[in-house]
Amino acid sequence: GIQVEQSPPDLILQEGANSTLRCNFSDSVNNLQWFHQNPWGQLINLFYIPSGTKQNGRLSATTVATERYSLLYISSSQTTDSGVYFCAVEGGNEKLTFGTGTRLTIIP
Amino acid sequence: DGGITQSPKYLFRKEGQNVTLSCEQNLNHDAMYWYRQDPGQGLRLIYYSQIVNDFQKGDIAEGYSVSREKKESFPLTVTSAQKNPTAFYLCASSIRQGGYGYTFGSGTRLTVV
C-alpha cells in the first residue's frame, strides 16, 4: 500500500514563530488532506489539497503531486495551534492512509 | 448542521463482552469508515463501506464487525476476540465524487476494565 511519512515528528516553537510541516508519499494520490487533532481527539479538516496551493488565514498548504510531497505552513503561531497535525492520502485503492503525525507545541 | 455523530464519547467494557459503537451521518455521503487510534500513533483503518449493504475489511479488521443497513448508519462492534480493544475509535464519511475529502466524527474512547 501507499506509504506516508511526516516530518518532523515533534516541533516546539515560541509563540509568533512560523513553521513548515512536510508530508512525503510513495505513490500518486487522488486525495490529500491535512488534519489538526485537538486535545479532545477531534480531527479538524484543514485542507483538501491533492495538488496546488491553498490558504486559509494563517495556514497555507502546497502539494507538488509530481514530486509526491505536501507542505503545511503555519505563520505567526498561537498556543491554540498546538496539537498533532496529520497528513492523509488516498490512492487508487480508495482508502485514506494516515502518516504518523507531527506533534506541534507552541510555548507562550 | 450536517455532520457525523458518534456515541457514546466514553465507553467501558469488561473483558469478554461485545460492545457496539454508533456512527450516524446526515451528510448524504456514500462511503463510511472506521479508524482506530492508539496513544501517540496515527490512525489505522478497521472497516469501510462504499455503499449500503456492502463493506470491506481494512488493515486491522480482526476482532471487529460492522453492518451497513442504512446509508446514514455504520455501527462497529468490538467483539471479545479483539485482544487489545482499549483505544480511541473514529468514524468518517466521504462523498465518492466531488473532491471534498473526508469528514470525521468526534470519536469514542473505549476502555476495557
Tab-separated table of C-alpha atoms in Angstrom:
chain	number	residue	atom	x	y	z
A	1	GLY	CA	0.000	0.000	0.000
A	2	ILE	CA	0.878	3.648	-0.154
A	3	GLN	CA	3.397	4.908	2.430
A	4	VAL	CA	3.092	8.297	4.122
A	5	GLU	CA	5.946	9.905	6.035
A	6	GLN	CA	5.688	13.104	8.025
A	7	SER	CA	8.481	15.279	9.361
A	8	PRO	CA	9.471	16.421	11.831
A	9	PRO	CA	7.828	14.097	14.376
A	10	ASP	CA	7.970	16.787	17.055
A	11	LEU	CA	8.277	20.560	16.853
A	12	ILE	CA	8.488	23.048	19.726
A	13	LEU	CA	8.225	26.734	18.881
A	14	GLN	CA	7.801	30.064	20.580
A	15	GLU	CA	4.520	31.858	20.057
A	16	GLY	CA	4.722	34.053	16.949
A	17	ALA	CA	7.137	31.800	15.073
A	18	ASN	CA	6.495	30.272	11.660
A	19	SER	CA	6.648	26.551	10.911
A	20	THR	CA	6.693	24.166	7.969
A	21	LEU	CA	5.456	20.593	8.207
A	22	ARG	CA	6.251	18.098	5.467
A	23	CYS	CA	4.419	15.043	4.122
A	24	ASN	CA	6.031	12.620	1.651
A	25	PHE	CA	4.036	9.887	-0.048
A	26	SER	CA	5.128	6.922	-2.097
A	27	ASP	CA	2.650	6.858	-4.998
A	28	SER	CA	0.265	9.041	-6.971
A	29	VAL	CA	-2.796	10.141	-4.999
A	30	ASN	CA	-6.386	11.135	-5.699
A	31	ASN	CA	-6.842	12.838	-2.366
A	32	LEU	CA	-4.575	14.503	0.189
A	33	GLN	CA	-5.833	16.098	3.364
A	34	TRP	CA	-4.229	17.875	6.290
A	35	PHE	CA	-5.905	17.486	9.681
A	36	HIS	CA	-5.333	19.040	13.088
A	37	GLN	CA	-6.169	16.791	16.029
A	38	ASN	CA	-7.154	18.865	19.041
A	39	PRO	CA	-6.583	17.842	22.678
A	40	TRP	CA	-10.012	16.178	22.781
A	41	GLY	CA	-9.169	13.949	19.823
A	42	GLN	CA	-11.336	15.650	17.226
A	43	LEU	CA	-9.837	15.677	13.747
A	44	ILE	CA	-10.329	19.064	12.169
A	45	ASN	CA	-10.058	19.141	8.390
A	46	LEU	CA	-7.620	21.905	7.439
A	47	PHE	CA	-7.158	21.397	3.726
A	48	TYR	CA	-8.269	19.108	0.934
A	49	ILE	CA	-5.311	19.535	-1.412
A	50	PRO	CA	-4.383	16.754	-3.864
A	51	SER	CA	-2.454	19.378	-5.860
A	52	GLY	CA	-1.736	23.086	-5.933
A	53	THR	CA	-1.754	25.708	-3.192
A	54	LYS	CA	-4.461	26.842	-0.784
A	55	GLN	CA	-4.550	29.385	2.011
A	56	ASN	CA	-6.853	29.837	4.967
A	57	GLY	CA	-5.861	32.670	7.293
A	58	ARG	CA	-2.503	31.929	8.899
A	59	LEU	CA	-2.385	28.465	7.382
A	60	SER	CA	-1.474	27.506	3.856
A	61	ALA	CA	-0.634	24.260	2.091
A	62	THR	CA	1.107	23.260	-1.096
A	63	THR	CA	1.090	19.850	-2.758
A	64	VAL	CA	3.507	19.009	-5.557
A	65	ALA	CA	1.912	15.829	-6.834
A	66	THR	CA	4.605	15.091	-9.427
A	67	GLU	CA	7.253	15.063	-6.694
A	68	ARG	CA	4.995	13.336	-4.135
A	69	TYR	CA	5.123	15.760	-1.249
A	70	SER	CA	2.979	18.301	0.517
A	71	LEU	CA	3.860	21.148	2.873
A	72	LEU	CA	1.749	22.785	5.564
A	73	TYR	CA	2.779	26.290	6.599
A	74	ILE	CA	1.711	27.883	9.862
A	75	SER	CA	2.566	31.550	10.289
A	76	SER	CA	2.550	33.626	13.475
A	77	SER	CA	1.903	30.554	15.642
A	78	GLN	CA	-0.525	30.770	18.555
A	79	THR	CA	-0.844	28.443	21.539
A	80	THR	CA	-4.141	27.203	20.108
A	81	ASP	CA	-2.177	25.789	17.159
A	82	SER	CA	-0.694	23.153	19.464
A	83	GLY	CA	-1.699	19.575	18.767
A	84	VAL	CA	-0.948	16.855	16.273
A	85	TYR	CA	-1.044	17.509	12.550
A	86	PHE	CA	-1.777	14.579	10.271
A	87	CYS	CA	-1.347	14.201	6.560
A	88	ALA	CA	-3.567	11.559	4.943
A	89	VAL	CA	-3.631	10.368	1.345
A	90	GLU	CA	-5.921	8.277	-0.794
A	91	GLY	CA	-4.501	6.362	-3.720
A	92	GLY	CA	-6.147	4.076	-6.216
A	93	ASN	CA	-7.500	1.715	-3.548
A	94	GLU	CA	-9.909	4.397	-2.257
A	95	LYS	CA	-8.658	4.078	1.305
A	96	LEU	CA	-7.324	7.041	3.287
A	97	THR	CA	-3.892	6.271	4.726
A	98	PHE	CA	-2.516	8.407	7.540
A	99	GLY	CA	1.003	9.444	8.367
A	100	THR	CA	2.230	9.197	11.952
A	101	GLY	CA	1.782	12.906	12.532
A	102	THR	CA	3.776	15.941	13.684
A	103	ARG	CA	3.250	16.989	17.304
A	104	LEU	CA	3.433	20.781	17.472
A	105	THR	CA	3.873	22.545	20.799
A	106	ILE	CA	3.648	26.348	20.911
A	107	ILE	CA	5.174	27.926	24.002
A	108	PRO	CA	3.763	31.283	25.187
B	1	ASP	CA	-25.986	21.444	10.521
B	2	GLY	CA	-24.723	18.356	8.739
B	3	GLY	CA	-22.156	16.183	10.390
B	4	ILE	CA	-21.172	12.857	11.897
B	5	THR	CA	-22.313	11.832	15.360
B	6	GLN	CA	-20.505	9.170	17.345
B	7	SER	CA	-21.830	7.789	20.587
B	8	PRO	CA	-21.028	7.301	23.316
B	9	LYS	CA	-17.960	9.526	23.867
B	10	TYR	CA	-16.617	7.240	26.590
B	11	LEU	CA	-17.282	3.522	26.944
B	12	PHE	CA	-16.116	0.991	29.487
B	13	ARG	CA	-16.290	-2.723	28.800
B	14	LYS	CA	-15.496	-5.782	30.810
B	15	GLU	CA	-13.217	-8.357	29.257
B	16	GLY	CA	-15.146	-10.956	27.284
B	17	GLN	CA	-18.031	-8.660	26.363
B	18	ASN	CA	-19.008	-7.397	22.951
B	19	VAL	CA	-19.744	-3.699	22.590
B	20	THR	CA	-21.208	-1.645	19.732
B	21	LEU	CA	-20.114	1.879	18.820
B	22	SER	CA	-22.584	4.063	16.982
B	23	CYS	CA	-21.843	6.276	13.963
B	24	GLU	CA	-24.552	8.315	12.215
B	25	GLN	CA	-24.123	10.882	9.428
B	26	ASN	CA	-26.588	13.281	7.804
B	27	LEU	CA	-24.241	14.449	5.069
B	28	ASN	CA	-25.719	12.113	2.446
B	29	HIS	CA	-22.250	10.634	1.982
B	30	ASP	CA	-21.950	7.311	0.204
B	31	ALA	CA	-18.847	5.986	1.960
B	32	MET	CA	-18.193	5.463	5.662
B	33	TYR	CA	-15.100	4.325	7.550
B	34	TRP	CA	-13.929	3.197	10.982
B	35	TYR	CA	-10.425	4.004	12.245
B	36	ARG	CA	-8.595	3.065	15.401
B	37	GLN	CA	-6.024	5.304	17.100
B	38	ASP	CA	-3.654	4.160	19.832
B	39	PRO	CA	-1.833	6.684	22.074
B	40	GLY	CA	0.839	8.627	20.228
B	41	GLN	CA	0.109	6.937	16.925
B	42	GLY	CA	-1.649	7.594	13.658
B	43	LEU	CA	-4.979	6.197	12.532
B	44	ARG	CA	-5.419	2.682	11.191
B	45	LEU	CA	-8.366	1.574	9.053
B	46	ILE	CA	-10.621	-1.136	10.518
B	47	TYR	CA	-13.523	-1.410	8.029
B	48	TYR	CA	-15.040	0.704	5.298
B	49	SER	CA	-18.230	0.742	3.265
B	50	GLN	CA	-18.757	2.451	-0.059
B	51	ILE	CA	-22.447	1.626	-0.493
B	52	VAL	CA	-25.324	0.276	1.564
B	53	ASN	CA	-25.215	-3.468	2.303
B	54	ASP	CA	-21.554	-3.704	1.305
B	55	PHE	CA	-18.363	-3.329	3.328
B	56	GLN	CA	-14.698	-4.326	3.147
B	57	LYS	CA	-12.006	-5.139	5.671
B	58	GLY	CA	-9.348	-2.572	6.297
B	59	ASP	CA	-5.864	-3.148	7.656
B	60	ILE	CA	-6.823	-4.320	11.174
B	61	ALA	CA	-10.285	-5.936	10.891
B	62	GLU	CA	-9.666	-8.943	13.147
B	63	GLY	CA	-11.917	-8.892	16.222
B	64	TYR	CA	-14.307	-6.311	14.754
B	65	SER	CA	-17.574	-6.490	12.796
B	66	VAL	CA	-19.739	-3.912	11.027
B	67	SER	CA	-23.056	-3.557	9.220
B	68	ARG	CA	-24.362	-1.023	6.707
B	69	GLU	CA	-28.131	-1.446	6.525
B	70	LYS	CA	-28.798	2.260	6.051
B	71	LYS	CA	-26.833	4.948	4.246
B	72	GLU	CA	-26.749	7.078	7.381
B	73	SER	CA	-25.504	4.462	9.821
B	74	PHE	CA	-22.341	2.358	10.148
B	75	PRO	CA	-22.114	0.733	13.619
B	76	LEU	CA	-18.920	-1.009	14.740
B	77	THR	CA	-18.963	-3.994	17.090
B	78	VAL	CA	-15.834	-4.704	19.077
B	79	THR	CA	-16.002	-8.404	19.853
B	80	SER	CA	-14.394	-10.394	22.642
B	81	ALA	CA	-11.975	-11.732	20.012
B	82	GLN	CA	-10.248	-8.351	19.809
B	83	LYS	CA	-7.190	-8.793	22.004
B	84	ASN	CA	-6.400	-5.134	22.712
B	85	PRO	CA	-9.636	-3.201	22.342
B	86	THR	CA	-8.695	-0.212	24.504
B	87	ALA	CA	-8.268	2.635	22.009
B	88	PHE	CA	-9.815	5.756	20.504
B	89	TYR	CA	-12.234	4.965	17.666
B	90	LEU	CA	-13.036	7.447	14.928
B	91	CYS	CA	-15.745	7.235	12.294
B	92	ALA	CA	-15.555	9.117	8.985
B	93	SER	CA	-17.570	9.595	5.840
B	94	SER	CA	-16.877	10.859	2.344
B	95	ILE	CA	-18.660	11.585	-0.894
B	96	ARG	CA	-17.199	9.438	-3.608
B	97	GLN	CA	-17.199	12.182	-6.215
B	98	GLY	CA	-16.822	15.897	-5.771
B	99	GLY	CA	-13.433	16.192	-4.136
B	100	TYR	CA	-14.475	17.316	-0.685
B	101	GLY	CA	-12.430	14.799	1.248
B	102	TYR	CA	-13.320	13.048	4.465
B	103	THR	CA	-15.249	14.307	7.492
B	104	PHE	CA	-14.639	12.790	10.921
B	105	GLY	CA	-16.794	12.351	13.999
B	106	SER	CA	-15.593	13.327	17.474
B	107	GLY	CA	-14.648	9.784	18.443
B	108	THR	CA	-15.394	7.162	21.098
B	109	ARG	CA	-12.820	6.307	23.739
B	110	LEU	CA	-13.163	2.626	24.668
B	111	THR	CA	-11.558	1.246	27.803
B	112	VAL	CA	-11.563	-2.410	28.806
B	113	VAL	CA	-11.668	-2.888	32.565
